[in-house]
Short mmCIF file of C-alpha atoms in Angstrom, two decimals:
data_model
loop_
_atom_site.label_atom_id
_atom_site.label_comp_id
_atom_site.label_asym_id
_atom_site.label_seq_id
_atom_site.Cartn_x
_atom_site.Cartn_y
_atom_site.Cartn_z
CA ILE A 1 22.82 68.76 50.24
CA THR A 2 24.65 70.11 47.18
CA SER A 3 28.30 69.75 46.24
CA GLU A 4 30.53 70.82 43.37
CA SER A 5 33.78 69.90 45.14
CA ALA A 6 36.42 67.68 43.53
CA VAL A 7 36.33 65.12 46.37
CA VAL A 8 33.37 64.51 48.69
CA SER A 9 33.00 61.77 51.30
CA LEU A 10 29.86 61.35 53.42
CA THR A 11 29.51 58.78 56.21
CA ASN A 12 26.74 57.80 58.65
CA LEU A 13 24.22 60.19 57.21
CA ILE A 14 20.44 60.07 56.84
CA LEU A 15 18.90 61.84 53.84
CA MET A 16 15.19 62.03 54.61
CA ASN A 17 12.11 63.84 53.34
CA GLY A 18 13.99 65.90 50.76
CA VAL A 19 12.14 67.51 47.85
CA ALA A 20 13.47 68.79 44.51
CA MET A 21 10.96 70.68 42.38
CA LYS A 22 11.25 72.88 39.31
CA THR A 23 10.08 75.79 41.40
CA SER A 24 12.95 75.43 43.90
CA VAL A 25 16.25 77.31 43.73
CA LEU A 26 18.22 74.06 43.40
CA GLY A 27 16.09 72.65 40.61
CA SER A 28 14.25 69.36 40.12
CA ASP A 29 17.11 66.83 40.52
CA GLY A 30 18.31 65.09 43.70
CA GLY A 31 15.68 65.13 46.43
CA GLY A 32 18.29 64.38 49.09
CA LEU A 33 21.68 65.07 47.48
CA ILE A 34 23.08 66.69 44.32
CA ALA A 35 26.74 66.14 43.48
CA SER A 36 28.77 67.08 40.40
CA SER A 37 32.37 67.42 39.18
CA GLY A 38 34.76 65.06 40.97
CA ASN A 39 34.52 62.00 43.21
CA LEU A 40 31.73 61.18 45.64
CA THR A 41 31.88 58.43 48.29
CA LEU A 42 28.82 57.49 50.32
CA THR A 43 29.25 55.10 53.26
CA ASN A 44 26.49 53.92 55.58
CA ILE A 45 23.99 56.32 54.06
CA THR A 46 20.23 56.02 54.38
CA GLY A 47 18.18 57.79 51.72
CA GLN A 48 14.51 57.68 52.61
CA ASN A 49 11.19 59.29 51.67
CA SER A 50 12.73 61.84 49.31
CA PHE A 51 11.32 63.09 46.01
CA ALA A 52 12.75 64.61 42.84
CA GLN A 53 10.50 65.86 40.09
CA ASN A 54 13.10 64.90 37.49
CA ALA A 55 16.02 62.57 38.38
CA GLY A 56 17.45 61.01 41.55
CA GLY A 57 14.82 60.77 44.27
CA ALA A 58 17.49 60.47 46.99
CA VAL A 59 20.79 61.02 45.13
CA TYR A 60 21.66 62.75 41.85
CA SER A 61 25.30 62.42 40.84
CA THR A 62 27.36 63.33 37.79
CA MET A 63 30.57 62.54 39.71
CA ASN A 64 32.49 59.28 39.97
CA LEU A 65 30.30 57.63 42.56
CA SER A 66 31.12 55.02 45.22
CA VAL A 67 28.36 53.73 47.51
CA ASN A 68 29.00 51.28 50.37
CA GLY A 69 26.79 49.73 53.02
CA SER A 70 23.84 51.99 52.29
CA SER A 71 20.09 51.73 51.77
CA PHE A 72 17.52 53.67 49.74
CA VAL A 73 13.93 53.25 50.80
CA ASN A 74 10.66 54.71 49.51
CA ASN A 75 12.13 57.42 47.31
CA ARG A 76 10.48 58.75 44.14
CA ALA A 77 11.54 60.44 40.91
CA ASN A 78 10.76 60.48 37.23
CA VAL A 79 14.13 58.79 36.53
CA GLY A 80 16.09 56.89 39.19
CA GLY A 81 13.83 56.65 42.23
CA GLY A 82 16.74 55.92 44.59
CA ILE A 83 19.85 57.01 42.65
CA TYR A 84 20.52 58.66 39.32
CA ALA A 85 24.16 58.60 38.15
CA SER A 86 25.76 59.77 34.90
CA GLY A 87 29.43 60.32 35.69
CA THR A 88 32.34 58.15 34.53
CA SER A 89 31.87 55.25 36.94
CA VAL A 90 29.76 53.86 39.77
CA SER A 91 30.99 51.37 42.35
CA ALA A 92 28.42 49.93 44.73
CA LYS A 93 28.83 47.34 47.48
CA ASP A 94 26.21 46.04 49.92
CA VAL A 95 23.55 48.50 48.84
CA THR A 96 19.80 47.92 49.19
CA PHE A 97 17.03 49.55 47.14
CA PHE A 98 13.62 48.90 48.67
CA ALA A 99 10.19 50.16 47.62
CA ASN A 100 11.42 52.99 45.41
CA TYR A 101 9.34 54.39 42.54
CA ALA A 102 10.07 55.97 39.16
CA HIS A 103 8.98 56.15 35.54
CA ASP A 104 12.30 54.49 34.56
CA GLY A 105 14.68 52.85 37.04
CA GLY A 106 12.66 52.55 40.22
CA GLY A 107 15.70 51.68 42.31
CA MET A 108 18.63 53.05 40.30
CA TYR A 109 19.26 54.62 36.89
CA VAL A 110 22.79 54.83 35.45
CA GLN A 111 23.73 56.37 32.11
CA ASN A 112 26.83 56.01 29.91
CA LEU A 113 29.24 54.89 32.62
CA ASN A 114 30.99 51.81 34.00
CA LEU A 115 29.16 50.02 36.81
CA THR A 116 30.67 47.52 39.25
CA GLY A 117 28.94 46.15 42.29
CA GLY A 118 28.45 43.29 44.73
CA GLY A 119 25.85 42.51 47.35
CA LEU A 120 23.24 44.66 45.61
CA VAL A 121 19.62 44.11 46.60
CA PHE A 122 16.61 45.40 44.66
CA GLU A 123 13.31 44.51 46.31
CA LYS A 124 9.72 45.65 45.83
CA ASN A 125 10.60 48.56 43.58
CA TYR A 126 8.12 49.87 41.00
CA ALA A 127 8.31 51.62 37.63
CA THR A 128 5.59 52.85 35.32
CA ASN A 129 7.73 52.43 32.19
CA ASP A 130 10.88 50.24 32.32
CA ALA A 131 13.12 48.70 35.00
CA ALA A 132 11.58 48.67 38.43
CA GLY A 133 14.97 47.67 39.84
CA LEU A 134 17.98 48.82 37.80
CA TYR A 135 18.04 50.71 34.50
CA ILE A 136 21.32 50.88 32.56
CA LEU A 137 21.57 53.10 29.51
CA GLY A 138 24.94 52.33 27.95
CA ASP A 139 27.15 53.40 25.08
CA ASP A 140 29.88 51.49 23.24
CA THR A 141 32.32 51.98 26.16
CA THR A 142 29.99 50.93 28.98
CA ASN A 143 31.11 47.92 31.04
CA VAL A 144 28.96 46.38 33.77
CA ASP A 145 30.07 43.77 36.32
CA ILE A 146 27.62 43.12 39.16
CA ALA A 147 26.39 40.54 41.66
CA ALA A 148 22.82 41.37 42.61
CA SER A 149 19.52 40.05 43.91
CA PHE A 150 16.22 41.20 42.37
CA THR A 151 12.99 40.11 44.05
CA ASP A 152 9.35 41.19 43.92
CA ASN A 153 9.86 44.14 41.57
CA TYR A 154 6.99 45.22 39.33
CA VAL A 155 7.03 47.21 36.09
CA LEU A 156 4.34 48.28 33.65
CA GLY A 157 6.82 48.11 30.78
CA SER A 158 9.78 45.76 30.27
CA GLY A 159 12.46 44.30 32.55
CA ALA A 160 11.03 44.28 36.06
CA ALA A 161 14.40 43.54 37.66
CA LEU A 162 16.89 44.93 35.16
CA ASN A 163 16.67 46.81 31.88
CA MET A 164 19.90 47.43 29.93
CA ILE A 165 20.07 49.20 26.59
CA GLY A 166 23.39 49.17 24.71
CA GLY A 167 26.77 48.71 26.34
CA ALA A 168 30.07 47.06 25.47
CA LYS A 169 29.88 44.25 28.05
CA PHE A 170 27.60 42.96 30.76
CA ALA A 171 28.82 40.42 33.33
CA GLY A 172 26.31 39.49 36.00
CA ASN A 173 25.79 36.91 38.72
CA LEU A 174 22.12 37.44 39.43
CA HIS A 175 19.35 36.08 41.62
CA VAL A 176 16.13 37.08 39.88
CA ALA A 177 12.91 35.88 41.50
CA ASP A 178 9.21 36.74 41.70
CA ASN A 179 9.37 39.76 39.43
CA ILE A 180 6.55 40.81 37.09
CA ALA A 181 6.68 42.83 33.87
CA ILE A 182 3.56 43.63 31.90
CA HIS A 183 5.59 43.57 28.68
CA ASP A 184 8.85 41.80 27.72
CA GLY A 185 11.32 40.38 30.21
CA GLY A 186 9.55 39.36 33.39
CA GLY A 187 12.96 39.22 35.06
CA ILE A 188 15.48 41.07 32.88
CA TYR A 189 15.41 42.87 29.54
CA MET A 190 18.56 43.55 27.52
CA LEU A 191 18.90 45.06 24.05
CA ASN A 192 21.88 45.88 21.80
CA THR A 193 24.58 44.82 24.28
CA ALA A 194 27.76 43.59 22.58
CA VAL A 195 29.04 40.89 24.98
CA ILE A 196 26.99 39.19 27.69
CA ASP A 197 28.20 36.82 30.43
CA LEU A 198 25.19 35.81 32.51
CA LYS A 199 25.16 33.56 35.59
CA GLY A 200 22.69 32.89 38.38
CA ASN A 201 19.07 31.84 38.61
CA PHE A 202 15.72 33.04 37.30
CA ASP A 203 12.80 31.77 39.40
CA ASP A 204 9.07 32.41 39.10
CA ASN A 205 9.23 35.58 37.03
CA ARG A 206 6.40 36.53 34.70
CA SER A 207 5.87 38.47 31.50
CA VAL A 208 2.15 39.15 31.50
CA LEU A 209 1.70 40.26 27.87
CA GLY A 210 5.20 39.94 26.40
CA MET A 211 8.03 37.51 25.71
CA GLY A 212 10.77 36.07 27.90
CA GLY A 213 9.27 35.17 31.25
CA GLY A 214 12.67 34.93 32.92
CA ALA A 215 14.84 36.90 30.51
CA TYR A 216 14.47 38.79 27.24
CA ILE A 217 17.83 39.36 25.55
CA GLY A 218 17.61 41.03 22.16
CA ASN A 219 20.02 41.82 19.34
CA VAL A 220 23.18 40.43 20.95
CA VAL A 221 25.91 42.17 18.95
CA THR A 222 28.89 39.81 19.42
CA SER A 223 28.38 36.97 21.89
CA ALA A 224 26.37 35.72 24.85
CA ASN A 225 27.46 33.11 27.39
CA ILE A 226 24.79 31.85 29.78
CA MET A 227 25.23 29.62 32.84
CA SER A 228 21.93 29.85 34.71
CA THR A 229 18.85 28.03 35.97
CA PHE A 230 15.40 28.99 34.71
CA LEU A 231 12.67 27.71 37.03
CA GLU A 232 8.89 28.21 36.79
CA ASN A 233 8.94 31.37 34.70
CA GLN A 234 5.95 32.24 32.50
CA SER A 235 5.30 34.38 29.45
CA PHE A 236 2.36 35.25 27.27
CA GLY A 237 4.55 35.40 24.15
CA ASN A 238 7.45 33.17 23.10
CA GLY A 239 10.14 31.95 25.51
CA GLY A 240 8.71 30.95 28.86
CA GLY A 241 12.16 30.88 30.45
CA LEU A 242 14.45 32.63 27.97
CA TYR A 243 13.88 34.63 24.78
CA ILE A 244 17.10 35.56 22.98
CA TYR A 245 18.20 36.57 19.50
CA GLY A 246 21.36 37.80 17.83
CA ASN A 247 22.32 40.67 15.58
CA THR A 248 22.07 40.32 11.80
CA VAL A 249 23.58 42.49 9.06
CA ASP A 250 22.15 42.10 5.56
CA ASP A 251 20.56 38.79 6.66
CA VAL A 252 23.91 37.47 7.92
CA ASN A 253 24.06 36.30 11.53
CA MET A 254 26.87 38.07 13.40
CA ALA A 255 26.68 36.77 17.00
CA ASP A 256 27.41 33.51 18.84
CA LEU A 257 25.55 31.94 21.76
CA THR A 258 26.83 29.46 24.36
CA LEU A 259 24.77 27.77 27.07
CA ASN A 260 26.77 25.77 29.61
CA LEU A 261 25.33 24.00 32.67
CA VAL A 262 21.86 25.44 32.14
CA ASP A 263 18.60 23.94 33.40
CA PHE A 264 15.09 24.85 32.20
CA ILE A 265 12.52 23.54 34.67
CA LYS A 266 8.73 24.01 34.67
CA ASN A 267 8.74 27.11 32.48
CA ALA A 268 5.63 27.78 30.42
CA THR A 269 4.43 29.99 27.57
CA LEU A 270 1.29 30.63 25.57
CA GLY A 271 3.60 31.00 22.58
CA SER A 272 6.44 28.71 21.43
CA GLY A 273 9.56 27.60 23.28
CA GLY A 274 8.41 26.66 26.77
CA GLY A 275 11.97 26.62 28.08
CA ALA A 276 13.80 28.77 25.53
CA TYR A 277 13.18 30.53 22.22
CA ILE A 278 16.38 31.23 20.26
CA PHE A 279 17.04 32.70 16.81
CA ASN A 280 19.42 34.63 14.54
CA PHE A 281 22.78 33.33 15.77
CA ARG A 282 25.81 32.25 13.78
CA ASN A 283 26.85 29.47 16.16
CA VAL A 284 24.84 28.05 19.05
CA VAL A 285 26.65 25.67 21.41
CA PHE A 286 24.89 23.77 24.23
CA SER A 287 26.88 21.83 26.84
CA SER A 288 25.12 20.04 29.71
CA VAL A 289 21.80 21.73 29.03
CA ASN A 290 18.61 20.16 30.34
CA PHE A 291 15.02 20.87 29.45
CA GLY A 292 13.04 19.19 32.19
CA SER A 293 15.26 16.13 31.78
CA SER A 294 14.90 12.83 33.60
CA GLY A 295 17.02 9.74 33.81
CA THR A 296 20.78 9.46 33.85
CA ILE A 297 21.59 13.01 32.79
CA ALA A 298 19.40 14.95 35.21
CA SER A 299 16.21 14.75 37.22
CA MET A 300 13.92 17.67 36.41
CA ASN A 301 10.33 18.55 35.57
CA GLY A 302 9.24 19.59 32.11
CA ASN A 303 8.45 22.82 30.29
CA SER A 304 5.32 23.52 28.26
CA ALA A 305 4.30 25.62 25.28
CA PHE A 306 0.91 26.24 23.72
CA GLY A 307 2.74 26.47 20.38
CA ASP A 308 5.74 24.54 19.06
CA GLY A 309 8.76 23.37 21.04
CA GLY A 310 7.72 22.39 24.52
CA GLY A 311 11.32 22.55 25.71
CA LEU A 312 13.24 24.41 23.00
CA TYR A 313 12.35 26.42 19.89
CA ILE A 314 15.30 27.39 17.71
CA LYS A 315 15.33 28.92 14.23
CA GLU A 316 17.47 30.79 11.70
CA VAL A 317 20.76 29.58 13.17
CA ASP A 318 23.79 28.69 11.03
CA ASN A 319 25.22 25.94 13.23
CA PHE A 320 23.89 24.14 16.32
CA THR A 321 26.08 21.88 18.46
CA GLY A 322 24.81 20.12 21.55
CA LYS A 323 26.56 17.82 24.02
CA LYS A 324 25.03 16.15 27.10
CA LEU A 325 21.51 17.33 26.37
CA GLY A 326 18.38 16.21 28.18
CA PHE A 327 14.75 16.61 27.12
CA GLY A 328 12.23 15.06 29.49
CA ASP A 329 8.55 15.57 30.25
CA ASN A 330 8.19 18.65 28.02
CA ARG A 331 4.87 19.42 26.34
CA ALA A 332 3.96 21.20 23.11
CA GLY A 333 0.33 22.15 22.58
CA GLN A 334 -0.38 22.99 26.20
CA SER A 335 -1.65 26.12 27.88
CA LEU A 336 0.70 27.00 30.76
CA GLY A 337 1.12 23.37 31.70
CA ILE A 338 -2.52 22.36 31.17
CA ASP A 339 -3.06 19.63 28.59
CA ILE A 340 -5.07 20.41 25.50
CA LYS A 341 -7.54 17.66 24.58
CA ALA A 342 -6.06 14.85 22.53
CA SER A 343 -8.17 15.87 19.54
CA ASN A 344 -6.06 19.03 19.30
CA ASP A 345 -2.68 17.24 19.25
CA GLY A 346 -2.04 18.44 15.71
CA LEU A 347 -1.90 22.10 16.76
CA ALA A 348 1.76 21.92 17.73
CA THR A 349 4.92 19.91 17.05
CA GLY A 350 8.22 19.34 18.81
CA GLY A 351 7.24 18.20 22.28
CA ALA A 352 10.93 18.26 23.23
CA ALA A 353 12.42 20.64 20.65
CA TYR A 354 11.56 22.38 17.41
CA PHE A 355 14.25 23.31 14.86
CA LEU A 356 13.43 25.56 11.90
CA ASN A 357 15.97 26.60 9.25
CA VAL A 358 19.03 25.59 11.24
CA GLY A 359 21.97 25.07 8.88
CA THR A 360 23.80 22.18 10.57
CA ILE A 361 22.72 20.22 13.64
CA SER A 362 25.03 18.03 15.71
CA MET A 363 23.85 16.45 18.98
CA THR A 364 25.83 13.99 21.13
CA ASN A 365 24.99 12.18 24.39
CA MET A 366 21.35 13.19 24.37
CA ARG A 367 18.38 11.72 26.18
CA VAL A 368 14.82 12.36 24.98
CA SER A 369 12.09 10.86 27.14
CA ASP A 370 8.39 11.30 27.85
CA ASN A 371 7.84 14.42 25.75
CA ARG A 372 4.35 14.93 24.43
CA LEU A 373 1.97 16.77 22.18
CA GLY A 374 -1.31 17.81 23.74
CA GLY A 375 -3.19 15.85 26.32
CA ASP A 376 -2.97 12.10 26.14
CA VAL A 377 -0.63 11.19 23.32
CA ARG A 378 2.97 10.26 23.99
CA LEU A 379 5.18 10.57 20.92
CA ASP A 380 8.92 10.32 21.46
CA GLU A 381 9.93 9.50 17.91
CA TYR A 382 12.38 11.66 16.01
CA ILE A 383 9.58 13.69 14.45
CA HIS A 384 6.78 15.58 16.25
CA GLY A 385 6.55 14.35 19.84
CA GLY A 386 10.29 14.24 20.41
CA ILE A 387 12.25 16.55 18.10
CA THR A 388 10.94 18.25 14.98
CA VAL A 389 13.34 19.53 12.30
CA LEU A 390 11.89 21.60 9.47
CA ALA A 391 13.39 23.64 6.63
CA ASP A 392 11.66 26.30 4.56
CA LYS A 393 13.22 26.23 1.11
CA SER A 394 12.38 29.90 0.58
CA ALA A 395 14.26 30.92 3.72
CA ARG A 396 17.78 32.35 3.78
CA ARG A 397 19.16 29.11 5.28
CA THR A 398 17.96 25.51 5.26
CA THR A 399 19.08 22.44 7.16
CA THR A 400 21.94 20.77 5.28
CA LYS A 401 23.32 18.31 7.84
CA ILE A 402 22.00 16.48 10.90
CA GLU A 403 24.17 14.32 13.15
CA ILE A 404 22.86 12.60 16.30
CA PHE A 405 25.10 10.23 18.29
CA ASN A 406 24.80 8.27 21.57
CA THR A 407 21.17 9.24 22.04
CA ASP A 408 18.23 7.53 23.75
CA PHE A 409 14.66 8.17 22.58
CA LEU A 410 12.53 6.62 25.30
#
């Protein structure tokens, strides 16, 4: 189907077994449907078993696109296995992408537009480069606001569930579970996005050779606000649950980070920061954040890192403020939760948390209990087993002030 009309509405339609090749009259985009110039509404559409040699296995659209109550199954393309869209806006509600395949954006690929959506499901999609589920290529006007579930997606590159490059703002309420990326971002991968508001849960995602088992969020331009749970994610590099860093200009940190009501439970890394690895922010504020905590604040299970910071690794931050923090049963110097022999306890520090070159540190109402280094040694003192604070005098910032109030080291 092809359309160049100003307004197109399609309902109760099956797009099946379409093929778009360079040798065809209609070109290599849109195996099932090509639409341009105007507004396109798809309702109760099934796109299945279609192929495009270039973009949009089932649907290729440069119109303002609205998709409702539809499904895209087993479609293939180089870019956007299910849908490719590059108009002004995309609105999607109750749309499922299942078992689609592409080089980038196995389920859906959107470029330089505003995306809104709810009830989106991306399951068992595959990509040979980035984003088995959803790929978003944004510019400085791109705004994204979605509620979506990403499960069992697999990518050979980065961001098995979601990969977003650029954009003015991303707001997402996400369920991200059982996804695998060979490189960074077992669940999601984001880079160069100005403002991020992230909610939901990240469960059992894996970065096989990269960083950020649950989420990799890089070069946050202005601010990031996170309210999520990170459970049983794993990474080869730093940040078993979360790997995140902010933008710097001439060695000056430009972005702020807030974590509110966040739990890191049973995450693990062969690098540092079993729960989270954070750096290059101007202000970092934690409120009710737990790293495998136990006792009065929360009841969780711990995170582990082969390197430093079993729960948290944080460096090159101007100001850190934490309220109602919990660190319990975290381990530094462990390989994906397996104790190293006690003779190797000196390989890592900061069983609970590791701070390096953080300008000011203020922590209130904190509980630090049963954090360890290596196999058999329990050290919950202020240094090493519990919380390690270091400053490199040659670095661009050193720790100048530490305040800790109403805290139990058990």
